[in-house]
Short mmCIF file of C-alpha atoms and ligand atoms in Angstrom, two decimals:
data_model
loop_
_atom_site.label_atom_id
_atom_site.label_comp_id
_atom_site.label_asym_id
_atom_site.label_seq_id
_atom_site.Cartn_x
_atom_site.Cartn_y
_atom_site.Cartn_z
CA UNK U 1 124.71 87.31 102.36
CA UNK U 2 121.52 86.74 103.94
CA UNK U 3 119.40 89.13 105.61
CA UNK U 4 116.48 89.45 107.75
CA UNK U 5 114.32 92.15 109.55
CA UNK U 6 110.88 92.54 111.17
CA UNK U 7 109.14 95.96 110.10
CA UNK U 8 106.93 97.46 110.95
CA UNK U 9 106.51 97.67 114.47
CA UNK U 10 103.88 95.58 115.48
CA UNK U 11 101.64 96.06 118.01
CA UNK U 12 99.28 93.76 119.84
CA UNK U 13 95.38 94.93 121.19
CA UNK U 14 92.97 93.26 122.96
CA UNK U 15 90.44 95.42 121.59
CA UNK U 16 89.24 97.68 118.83
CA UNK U 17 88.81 100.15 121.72
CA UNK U 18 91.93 99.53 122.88
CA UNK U 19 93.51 100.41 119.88
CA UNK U 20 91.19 103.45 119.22
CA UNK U 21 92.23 104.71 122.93
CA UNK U 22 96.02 104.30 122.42
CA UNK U 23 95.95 106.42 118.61
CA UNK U 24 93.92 109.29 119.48
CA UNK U 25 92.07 109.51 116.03
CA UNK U 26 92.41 112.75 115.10
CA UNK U 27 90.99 115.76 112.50
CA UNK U 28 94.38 115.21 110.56
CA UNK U 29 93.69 111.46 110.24
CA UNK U 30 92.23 109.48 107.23
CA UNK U 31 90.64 106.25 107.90
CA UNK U 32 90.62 103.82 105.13
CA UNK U 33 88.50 100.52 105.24
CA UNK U 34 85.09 98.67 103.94
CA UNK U 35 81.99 99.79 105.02
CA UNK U 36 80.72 97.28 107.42
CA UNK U 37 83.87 97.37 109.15
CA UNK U 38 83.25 101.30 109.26
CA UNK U 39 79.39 100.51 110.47
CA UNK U 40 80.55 97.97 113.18
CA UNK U 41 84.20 99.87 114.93
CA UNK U 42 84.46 103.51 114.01
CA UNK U 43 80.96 104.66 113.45
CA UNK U 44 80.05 103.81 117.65
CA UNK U 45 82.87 105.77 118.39
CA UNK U 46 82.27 109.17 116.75
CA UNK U 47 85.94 110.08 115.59
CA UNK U 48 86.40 113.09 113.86
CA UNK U 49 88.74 111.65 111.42
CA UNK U 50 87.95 111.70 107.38
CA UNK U 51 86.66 108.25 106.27
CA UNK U 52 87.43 106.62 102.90
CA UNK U 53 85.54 103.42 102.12
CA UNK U 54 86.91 101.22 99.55
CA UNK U 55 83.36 100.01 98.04
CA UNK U 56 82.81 103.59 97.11
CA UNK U 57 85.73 103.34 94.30
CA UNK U 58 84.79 99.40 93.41
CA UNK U 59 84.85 96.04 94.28
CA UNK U 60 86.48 92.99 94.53
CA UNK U 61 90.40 93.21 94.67
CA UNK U 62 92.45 96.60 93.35
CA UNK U 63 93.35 97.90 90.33
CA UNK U 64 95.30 100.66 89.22
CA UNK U 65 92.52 102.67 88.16
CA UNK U 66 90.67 102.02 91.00
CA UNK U 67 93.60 102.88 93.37
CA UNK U 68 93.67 106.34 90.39
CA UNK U 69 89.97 107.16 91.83
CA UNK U 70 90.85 106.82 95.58
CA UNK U 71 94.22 109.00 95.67
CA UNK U 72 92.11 111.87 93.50
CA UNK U 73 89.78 111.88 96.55
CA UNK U 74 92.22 111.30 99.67
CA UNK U 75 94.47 114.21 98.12
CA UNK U 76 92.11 116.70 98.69
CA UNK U 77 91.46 115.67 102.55
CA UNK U 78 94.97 116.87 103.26
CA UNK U 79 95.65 114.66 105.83
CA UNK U 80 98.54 113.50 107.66
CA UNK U 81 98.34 110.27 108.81
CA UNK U 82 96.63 107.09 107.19
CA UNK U 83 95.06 104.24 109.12
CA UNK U 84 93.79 101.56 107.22
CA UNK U 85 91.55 98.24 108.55
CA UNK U 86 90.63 96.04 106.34
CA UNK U 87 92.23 93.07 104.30
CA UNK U 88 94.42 93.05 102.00
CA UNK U 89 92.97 94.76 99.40
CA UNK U 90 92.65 97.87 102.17
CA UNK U 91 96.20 97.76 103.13
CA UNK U 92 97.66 97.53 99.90
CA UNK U 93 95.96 100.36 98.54
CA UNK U 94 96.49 102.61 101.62
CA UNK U 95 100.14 102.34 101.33
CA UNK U 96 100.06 104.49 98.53
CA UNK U 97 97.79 106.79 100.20
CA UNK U 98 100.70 107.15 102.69
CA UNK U 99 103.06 108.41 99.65
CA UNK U 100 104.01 111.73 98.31
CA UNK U 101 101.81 112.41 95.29
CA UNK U 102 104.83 112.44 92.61
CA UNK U 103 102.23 111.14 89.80
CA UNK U 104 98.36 110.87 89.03
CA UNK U 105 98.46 107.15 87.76
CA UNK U 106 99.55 104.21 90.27
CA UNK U 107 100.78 102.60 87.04
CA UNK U 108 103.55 104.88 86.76
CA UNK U 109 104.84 103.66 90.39
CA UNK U 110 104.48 99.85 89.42
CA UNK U 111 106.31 100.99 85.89
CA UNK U 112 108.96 102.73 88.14
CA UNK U 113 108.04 106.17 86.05
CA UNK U 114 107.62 108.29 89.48
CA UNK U 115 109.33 108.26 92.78
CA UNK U 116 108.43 106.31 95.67
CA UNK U 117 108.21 108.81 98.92
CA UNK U 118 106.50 108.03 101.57
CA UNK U 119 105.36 111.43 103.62
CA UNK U 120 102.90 110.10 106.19
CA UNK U 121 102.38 108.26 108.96
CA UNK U 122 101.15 104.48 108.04
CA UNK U 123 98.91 102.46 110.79
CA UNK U 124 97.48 99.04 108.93
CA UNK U 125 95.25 97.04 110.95
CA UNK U 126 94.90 93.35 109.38
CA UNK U 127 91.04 92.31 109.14
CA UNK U 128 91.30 88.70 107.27
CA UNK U 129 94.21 86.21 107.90
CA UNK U 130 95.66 85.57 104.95
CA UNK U 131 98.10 87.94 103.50
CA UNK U 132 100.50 89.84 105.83
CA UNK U 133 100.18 92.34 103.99
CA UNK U 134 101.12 94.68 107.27
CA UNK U 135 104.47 93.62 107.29
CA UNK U 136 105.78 93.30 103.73
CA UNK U 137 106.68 96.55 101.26
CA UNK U 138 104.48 95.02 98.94
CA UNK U 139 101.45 95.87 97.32
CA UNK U 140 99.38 94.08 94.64
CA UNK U 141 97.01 95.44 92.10
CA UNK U 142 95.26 94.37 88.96
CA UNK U 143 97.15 96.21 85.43
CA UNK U 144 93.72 96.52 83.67
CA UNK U 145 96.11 97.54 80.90
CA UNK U 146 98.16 94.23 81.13
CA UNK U 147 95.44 91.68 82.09
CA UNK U 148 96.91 90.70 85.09
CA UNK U 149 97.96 91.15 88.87
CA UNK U 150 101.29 92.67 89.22
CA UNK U 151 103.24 93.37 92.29
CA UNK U 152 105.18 95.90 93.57
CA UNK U 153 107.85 95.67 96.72
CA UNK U 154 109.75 98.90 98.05
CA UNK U 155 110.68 100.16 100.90
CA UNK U 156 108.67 103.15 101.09
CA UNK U 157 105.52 101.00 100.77
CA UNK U 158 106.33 99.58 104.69
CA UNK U 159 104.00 101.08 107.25
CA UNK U 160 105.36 102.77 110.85
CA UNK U 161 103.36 100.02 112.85
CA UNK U 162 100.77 96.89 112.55
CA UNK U 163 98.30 96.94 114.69
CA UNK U 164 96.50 92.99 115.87
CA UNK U 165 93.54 92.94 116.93
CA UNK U 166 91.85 89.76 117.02
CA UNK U 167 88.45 90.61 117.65
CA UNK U 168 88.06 92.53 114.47
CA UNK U 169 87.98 88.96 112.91
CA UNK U 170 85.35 87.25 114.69
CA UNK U 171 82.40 88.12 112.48
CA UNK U 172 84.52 87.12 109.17
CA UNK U 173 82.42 84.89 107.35
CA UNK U 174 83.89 81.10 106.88
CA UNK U 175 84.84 81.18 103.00
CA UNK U 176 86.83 84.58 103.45
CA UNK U 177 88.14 83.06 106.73
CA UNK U 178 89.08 80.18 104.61
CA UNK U 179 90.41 81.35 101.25
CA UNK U 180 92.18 84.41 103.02
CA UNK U 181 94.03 81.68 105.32
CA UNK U 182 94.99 79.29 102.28
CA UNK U 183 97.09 82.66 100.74
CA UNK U 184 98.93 82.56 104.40
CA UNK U 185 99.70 79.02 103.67
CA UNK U 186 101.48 79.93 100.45
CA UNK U 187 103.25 82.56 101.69
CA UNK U 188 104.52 80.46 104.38
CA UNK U 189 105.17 76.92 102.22
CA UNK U 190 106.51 79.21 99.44
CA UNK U 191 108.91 81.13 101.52
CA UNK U 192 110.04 77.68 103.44
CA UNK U 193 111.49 75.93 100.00
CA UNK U 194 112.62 79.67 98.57
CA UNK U 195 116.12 79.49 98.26
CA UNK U 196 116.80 82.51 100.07
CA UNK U 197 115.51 80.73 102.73
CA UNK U 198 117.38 80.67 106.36
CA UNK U 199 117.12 79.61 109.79
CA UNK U 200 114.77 83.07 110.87
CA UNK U 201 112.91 82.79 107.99
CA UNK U 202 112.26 79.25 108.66
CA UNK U 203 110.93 79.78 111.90
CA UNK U 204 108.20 81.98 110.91
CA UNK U 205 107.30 80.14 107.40
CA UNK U 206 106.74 76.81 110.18
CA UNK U 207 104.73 78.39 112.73
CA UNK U 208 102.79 80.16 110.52
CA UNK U 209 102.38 76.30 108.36
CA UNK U 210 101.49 75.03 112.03
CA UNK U 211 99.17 77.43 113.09
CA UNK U 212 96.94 77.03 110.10
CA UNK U 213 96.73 73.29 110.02
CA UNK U 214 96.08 73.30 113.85
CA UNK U 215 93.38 75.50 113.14
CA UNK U 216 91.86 74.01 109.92
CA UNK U 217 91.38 70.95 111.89
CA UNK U 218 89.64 72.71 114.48
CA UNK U 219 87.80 74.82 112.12
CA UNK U 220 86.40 71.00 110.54
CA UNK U 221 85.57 69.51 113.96
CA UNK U 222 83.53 73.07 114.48
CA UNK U 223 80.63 73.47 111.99
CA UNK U 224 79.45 76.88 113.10
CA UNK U 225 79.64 79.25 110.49
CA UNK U 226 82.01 81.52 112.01
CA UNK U 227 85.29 81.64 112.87
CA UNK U 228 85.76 80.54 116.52
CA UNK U 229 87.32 83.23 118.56
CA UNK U 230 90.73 80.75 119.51
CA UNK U 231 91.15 80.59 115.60
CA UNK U 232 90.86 83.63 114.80
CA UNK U 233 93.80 84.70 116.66
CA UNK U 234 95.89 81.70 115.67
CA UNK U 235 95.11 82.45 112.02
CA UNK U 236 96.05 86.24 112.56
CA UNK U 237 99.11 85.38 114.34
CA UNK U 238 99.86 82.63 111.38
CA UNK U 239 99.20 85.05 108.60
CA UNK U 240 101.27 87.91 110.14
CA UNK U 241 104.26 85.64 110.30
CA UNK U 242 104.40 84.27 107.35
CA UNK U 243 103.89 87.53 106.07
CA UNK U 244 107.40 88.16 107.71
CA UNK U 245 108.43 85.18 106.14
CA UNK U 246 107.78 85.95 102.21
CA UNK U 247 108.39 89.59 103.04
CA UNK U 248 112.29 88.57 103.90
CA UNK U 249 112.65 85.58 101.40
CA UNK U 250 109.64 86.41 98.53
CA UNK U 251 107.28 83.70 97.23
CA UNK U 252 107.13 81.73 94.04
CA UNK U 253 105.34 80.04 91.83
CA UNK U 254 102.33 79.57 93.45
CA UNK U 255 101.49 83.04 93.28
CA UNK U 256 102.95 83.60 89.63
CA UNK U 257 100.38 81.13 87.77
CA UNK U 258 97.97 82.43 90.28
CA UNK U 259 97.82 86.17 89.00
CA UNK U 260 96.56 85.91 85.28
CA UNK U 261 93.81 83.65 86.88
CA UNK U 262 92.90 86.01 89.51
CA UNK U 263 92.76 88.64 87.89
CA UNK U 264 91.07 87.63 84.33
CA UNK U 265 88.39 85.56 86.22
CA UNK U 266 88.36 87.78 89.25
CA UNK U 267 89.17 84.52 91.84
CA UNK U 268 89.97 85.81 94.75
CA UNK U 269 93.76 86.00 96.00
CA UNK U 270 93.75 83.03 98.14
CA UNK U 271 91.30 80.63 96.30
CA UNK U 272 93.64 81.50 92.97
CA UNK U 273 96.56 80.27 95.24
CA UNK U 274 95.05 77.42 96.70
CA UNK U 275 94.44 75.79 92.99
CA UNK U 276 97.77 75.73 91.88
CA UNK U 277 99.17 74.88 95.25
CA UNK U 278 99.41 70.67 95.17
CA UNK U 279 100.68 70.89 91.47
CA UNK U 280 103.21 73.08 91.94
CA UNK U 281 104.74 71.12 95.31
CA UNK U 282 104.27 67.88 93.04
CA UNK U 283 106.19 69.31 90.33
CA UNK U 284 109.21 70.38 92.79
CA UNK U 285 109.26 67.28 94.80
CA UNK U 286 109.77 65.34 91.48
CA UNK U 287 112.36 67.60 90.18
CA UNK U 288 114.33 67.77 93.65
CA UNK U 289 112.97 65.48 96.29
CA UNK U 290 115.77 65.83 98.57
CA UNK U 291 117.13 69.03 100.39
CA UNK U 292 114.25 71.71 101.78
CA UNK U 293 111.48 69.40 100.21
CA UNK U 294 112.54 66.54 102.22
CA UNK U 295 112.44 68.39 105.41
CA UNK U 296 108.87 69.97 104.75
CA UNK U 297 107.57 66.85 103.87
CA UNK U 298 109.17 65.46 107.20
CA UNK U 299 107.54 68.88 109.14
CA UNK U 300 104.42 67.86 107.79
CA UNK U 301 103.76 64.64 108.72
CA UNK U 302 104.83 66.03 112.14
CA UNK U 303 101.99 68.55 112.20
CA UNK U 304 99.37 66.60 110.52
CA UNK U 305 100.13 63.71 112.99
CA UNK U 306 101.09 61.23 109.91
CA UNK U 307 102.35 57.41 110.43
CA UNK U 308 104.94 56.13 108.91
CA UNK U 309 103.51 54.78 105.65
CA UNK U 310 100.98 58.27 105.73
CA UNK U 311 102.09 60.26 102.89
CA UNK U 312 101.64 63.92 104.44
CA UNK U 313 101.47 65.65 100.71
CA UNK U 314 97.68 63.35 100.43
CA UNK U 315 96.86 64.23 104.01
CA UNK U 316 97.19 67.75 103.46
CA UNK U 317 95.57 67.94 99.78
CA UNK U 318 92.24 66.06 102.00
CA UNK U 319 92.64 68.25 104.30
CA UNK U 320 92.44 71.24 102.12
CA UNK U 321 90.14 69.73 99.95
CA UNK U 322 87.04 69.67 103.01
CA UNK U 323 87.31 73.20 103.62
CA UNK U 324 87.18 74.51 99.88
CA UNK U 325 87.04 71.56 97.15
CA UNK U 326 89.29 71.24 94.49
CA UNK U 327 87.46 72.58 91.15
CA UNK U 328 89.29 72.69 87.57
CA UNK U 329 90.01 75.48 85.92
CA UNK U 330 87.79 75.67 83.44
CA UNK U 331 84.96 76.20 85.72
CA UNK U 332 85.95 79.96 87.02
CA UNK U 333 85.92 80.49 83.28
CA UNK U 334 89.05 79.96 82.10
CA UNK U 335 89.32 78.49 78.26
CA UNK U 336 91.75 76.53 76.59
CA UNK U 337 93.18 79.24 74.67
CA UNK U 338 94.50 80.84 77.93
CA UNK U 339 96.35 77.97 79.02
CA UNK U 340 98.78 79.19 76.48
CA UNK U 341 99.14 82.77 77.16
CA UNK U 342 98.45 82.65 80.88
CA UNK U 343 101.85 80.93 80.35
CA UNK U 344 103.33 83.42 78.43
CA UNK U 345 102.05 86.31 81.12
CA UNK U 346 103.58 84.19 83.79
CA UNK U 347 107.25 84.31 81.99
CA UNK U 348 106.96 87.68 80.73
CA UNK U 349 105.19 89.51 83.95
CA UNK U 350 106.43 87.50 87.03
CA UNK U 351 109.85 87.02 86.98
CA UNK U 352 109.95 88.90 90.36
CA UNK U 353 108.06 85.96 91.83
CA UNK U 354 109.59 83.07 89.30
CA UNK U 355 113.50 83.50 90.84
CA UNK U 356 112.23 82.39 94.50
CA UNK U 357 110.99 79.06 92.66
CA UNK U 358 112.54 76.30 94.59
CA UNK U 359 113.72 74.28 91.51
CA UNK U 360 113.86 76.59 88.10
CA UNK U 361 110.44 76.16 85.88
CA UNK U 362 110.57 75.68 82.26
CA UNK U 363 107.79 77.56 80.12
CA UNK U 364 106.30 74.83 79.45
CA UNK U 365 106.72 73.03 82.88
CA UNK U 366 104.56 76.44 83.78
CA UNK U 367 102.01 75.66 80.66
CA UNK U 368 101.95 71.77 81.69
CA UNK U 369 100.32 73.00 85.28
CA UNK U 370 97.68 75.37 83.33
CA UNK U 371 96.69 72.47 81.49
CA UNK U 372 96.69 69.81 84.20
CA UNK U 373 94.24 71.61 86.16
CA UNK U 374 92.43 73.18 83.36
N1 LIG A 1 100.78 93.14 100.08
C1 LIG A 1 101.00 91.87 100.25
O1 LIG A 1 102.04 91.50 100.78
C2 LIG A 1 99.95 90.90 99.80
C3 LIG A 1 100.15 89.53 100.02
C4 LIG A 1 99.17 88.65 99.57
C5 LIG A 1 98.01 89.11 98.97
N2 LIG A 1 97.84 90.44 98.75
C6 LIG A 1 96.64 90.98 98.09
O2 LIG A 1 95.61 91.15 99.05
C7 LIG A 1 94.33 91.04 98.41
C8 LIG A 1 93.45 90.02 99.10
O3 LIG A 1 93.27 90.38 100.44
P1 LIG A 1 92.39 89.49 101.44
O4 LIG A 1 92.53 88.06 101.12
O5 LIG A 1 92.73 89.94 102.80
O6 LIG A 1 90.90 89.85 101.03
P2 LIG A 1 90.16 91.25 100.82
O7 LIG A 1 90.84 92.37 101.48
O8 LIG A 1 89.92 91.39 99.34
O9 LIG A 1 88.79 90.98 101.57
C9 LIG A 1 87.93 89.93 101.15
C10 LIG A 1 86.50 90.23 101.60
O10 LIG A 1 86.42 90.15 103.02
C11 LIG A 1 85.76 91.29 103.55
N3 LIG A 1 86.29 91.47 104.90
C12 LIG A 1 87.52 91.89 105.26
N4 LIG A 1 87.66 91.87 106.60
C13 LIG A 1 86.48 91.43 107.11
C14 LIG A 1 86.01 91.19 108.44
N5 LIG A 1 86.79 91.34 109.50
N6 LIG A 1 84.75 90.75 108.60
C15 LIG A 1 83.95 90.52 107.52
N7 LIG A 1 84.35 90.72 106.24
C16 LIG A 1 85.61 91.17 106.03
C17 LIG A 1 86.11 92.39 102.57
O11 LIG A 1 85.16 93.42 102.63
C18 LIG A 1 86.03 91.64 101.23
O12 LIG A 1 84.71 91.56 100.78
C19 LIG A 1 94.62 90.63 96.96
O13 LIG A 1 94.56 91.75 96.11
C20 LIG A 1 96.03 90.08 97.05
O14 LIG A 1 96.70 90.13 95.81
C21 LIG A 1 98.77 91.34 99.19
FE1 LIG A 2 99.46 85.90 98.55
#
C-alpha cells in the first residue's frame, strides 16, 4: 500500500504582520526563535507573549542537551501554545516544546524510553529554505552521547499549521540561503529515487528539484549578496514541498553519511548533504541505471536545458559547484581514521534513513564514499 498526506495545515502570508494580525499573540503564548529574527519581527510589535531565544541555550545546530536546557526553562512559562520562527534548528526543537513533559532528557524520546504526547498548540514559521521541517514529524538533534545526528519521526512531533511568509527570508545571508537550499535538494532528489516513491510524491520531489535549479541560476546571474525577493519565495515554496515529499516517502543515503560528518565537525545540515550528494547518485546510477534513475536523469536535462550529448549529472555538479565549491573531506577536519567508523555509525545508527536507499548499500560501498571524498 502506498500512502500519502499533507499535514500540517499550511498557511500562506504576505506579511510578518499579516501573520501577527491573524494569531493574536497572546499572554499564554511562547515564542521560540533566534535573536535577530526576535530584534527585526516581534520586538516592533510589542506582544505580550514569553520569548525563548535559541542562542541563549547554544549554538550551531541542536543537541539533546541543549534541547534538556530549553524545555527546563519553557516548562516553567506554563504556556499553551508554541510558535516557533526560525530554521530548522528552531522548528525542530520547538516540537518538543509542544509535548507533554513525560521525561527530563530528550534522549529518552529519541531512545523511545518516554511517551510522545503532544498537549499544545504548534505554529512553525519556516525562516531558511532548506529543510521542511514544518511539514514532516521529524526532528533532528545531535546524541552528544553517540557522536552523531540522529533523527526522530512521530506523529506527535507534526505541528497544527505552517505558516509562509516570504518576506521573513529576504535578509538571509547568501551562504545560509545557499547551503539551507542544497538540504531541500536532497530531500527532494532523495525522496524522487526512494522506493516508496509514487505519483504524489513525485510531483512535489520535481517541483521542489525545479524550483531550486530555476533559482540557482538566477541566484548566479545576480551577484548581490542577498537573496532576491522572487527567489526567496521560490526557494520557500521548493523547500516546503519537498519537505512533503521526504516527509511521505523518507530520504536516504545522502543524509545517512551526512550525520557523523555534521555533527563531529559541526558542518552545517545542508553543506554536510551537499558533499556526499554527486557520489552517492554516481554510485546508484552505476548499480541501477535504468528505472527512477533514468527518468531523473531525463527530468534533469529538461530543467537544466541540456542537449542531447549534455550529460545533466556534470551540468548539475557545475552548477552546484559555483555556488558552494566542492572541498574534500579532510578539510572540515575529518581524519582518516574516521573514514572507518563514520562507516560503522552509518550502519549501526541510520538504518531509518539506509532502507529508502534507492539501490541497497554495502558497508563498504558506504566506507568507499568516505574515502573517495576524504
Ligand atoms: N525536521 C526535519 O524534517 C529536518 C529536515 C532537514 C534538516 N533538519 C535539521 O535542521 C537543521 C538545519 O536547519 P537550517 O538549515 O534551516 O539552518 P538553521 O536553522 O541552523 O539556521 C542557520 C543559520 O541561519 C540563521 N537564520 C535563520 N533564518 C534566518 C533569516 N531569515 N535571516 C537571517 N538568518 C537566519 C540562523 O540563526 C542560523 O545562524 C539541522 O539540525 C538539520 O538536521 C530537520
Ligand atoms: Fe535534510
Amino acid at each position: 500500500m502506498k500512502q500519502f498526506q499533507i499535514r500540517p495545515v499550511i498557511q500562506c502570508f504576505a506579511s510578518f504582520a499579516e501573520f501577527a494580525e491573524q494569531t493574536g499573540f497572546t499572554p499564554e503564548d511562547c515564542i521560540f526563535t533566534v535573536r535577530h529574527l526576535h530584534e527585526q519581527w516581534l520586538k516592533p510589535i510589542k506582544i505580550q507573549s514569553s520569548v525563548l531565544l535559541f542562542e541563549d541555550y547554544g549554538s550551531g545546530e541542536p543537541t539533546d542537551e541543549m534541547i534538556d536546557r530549553i524545555l527546563a526553562d519553557f516548562r516553567k512559562l506554563k504556556c499553551k501554545r508554541v510558535i516557533a520562527v526560525g530554521g530548522g534548528s528552531v522548528l525542530d526543537i520547538a516540537k518538543f516544546l509542544a509535548l507533554k513533559p513525560t521525561t527530563d532528557t530528550a534522549l529518552d524520546w529519541f531512545e523511545s524510553k518516554a511517551q510522545l504526547i503532544k498537549d499544545k498548540e504548534l505554529i512553525l514559521v519556516p525562516t531558511t529554505c532548506g529543510t521542511g521541517s514544518e511539514m514532516t514529524c521529524i526532528s533532528i538533534a545531535g546524541i552528544l552521547s553517540k557522536g552523531t545526528k540522529k533523527g526522530l519521526a512521530a506523529e506527535p512531533l507534526f505541528a497544527d499549521k505552517a505558516a509562509l511568509i516570504p518576506e521573513l527570508l529576504y535578509g538571509l545571508p547568501k551562504p545560509v540561503m545557499v547551503t539551507s537550499s542544497l538540504d531541500a535538494l536532497a530531500h527532494a532528489m532523495e525522496s524522487f529515487v526512494a522506493p516508496r516513491a509514487h505519483a504524489y510524491s513525485e510531483l512535489f520531489s520535481m517541483e521542489a528539484i525545479r524550483l531550486i535549479l530555476k533559482s540557482y541560476k538566477t541566484l548566479l546571474a545576480n551577484d548581490s549578496d542577498f537573496v532576491v525577493r522572487d527567489v526567496a519565495e521560490d526557494l520557500l515554496m521548493a523547500s516546503n514541498y519537498a519537505g512533503i515529499a521526504f516527509g511521505n516517502v523518507g530520504v536516504g543515503a545522502v543524509h545517512a553519511l551526512a550525520y557523523p560528518l555534521g555533527e563531529k565537525y559541526h558542518v552545517f545540515h545542508g553543506e554536510a548533504c551537499a558533499r556526499f550528494f554527486g557520489a552517492v547518485f554516481q554510485v546508484y546510477c552505476s548499480k541501477k541505471p535504468a528505472g527512477k534513475m533514468q527518468v531523473l536523469t531525463r527530468q534533469l536535462m529538461q530543467v537544466l536545458d541540456c542537449s542531447e550529448d549534455q550529460d545533466p549529472w556534470v551540468s548539475m555538479a557545475d552548477l552546484l559547484n559555483q555556488l558552494l565549491p566542492a572541498k574534500p573531506l579532510r578539510e572540515y577536519g575529518m581524519t582518516e581514521t574516521d573514514i572507518e567508523s563514520f562507516a560503522d555509525s552509518v550502519i549501526l545508527e541510520q538504518q531509518r534513513l539506509l532502507v529508502n536507499n534507492y539501490v541497497e548499500l554495502s558497508r563498504d560501498e558506504i566506507r568507499d564514499i568516505f574515502k573517495t571524498l576524504w
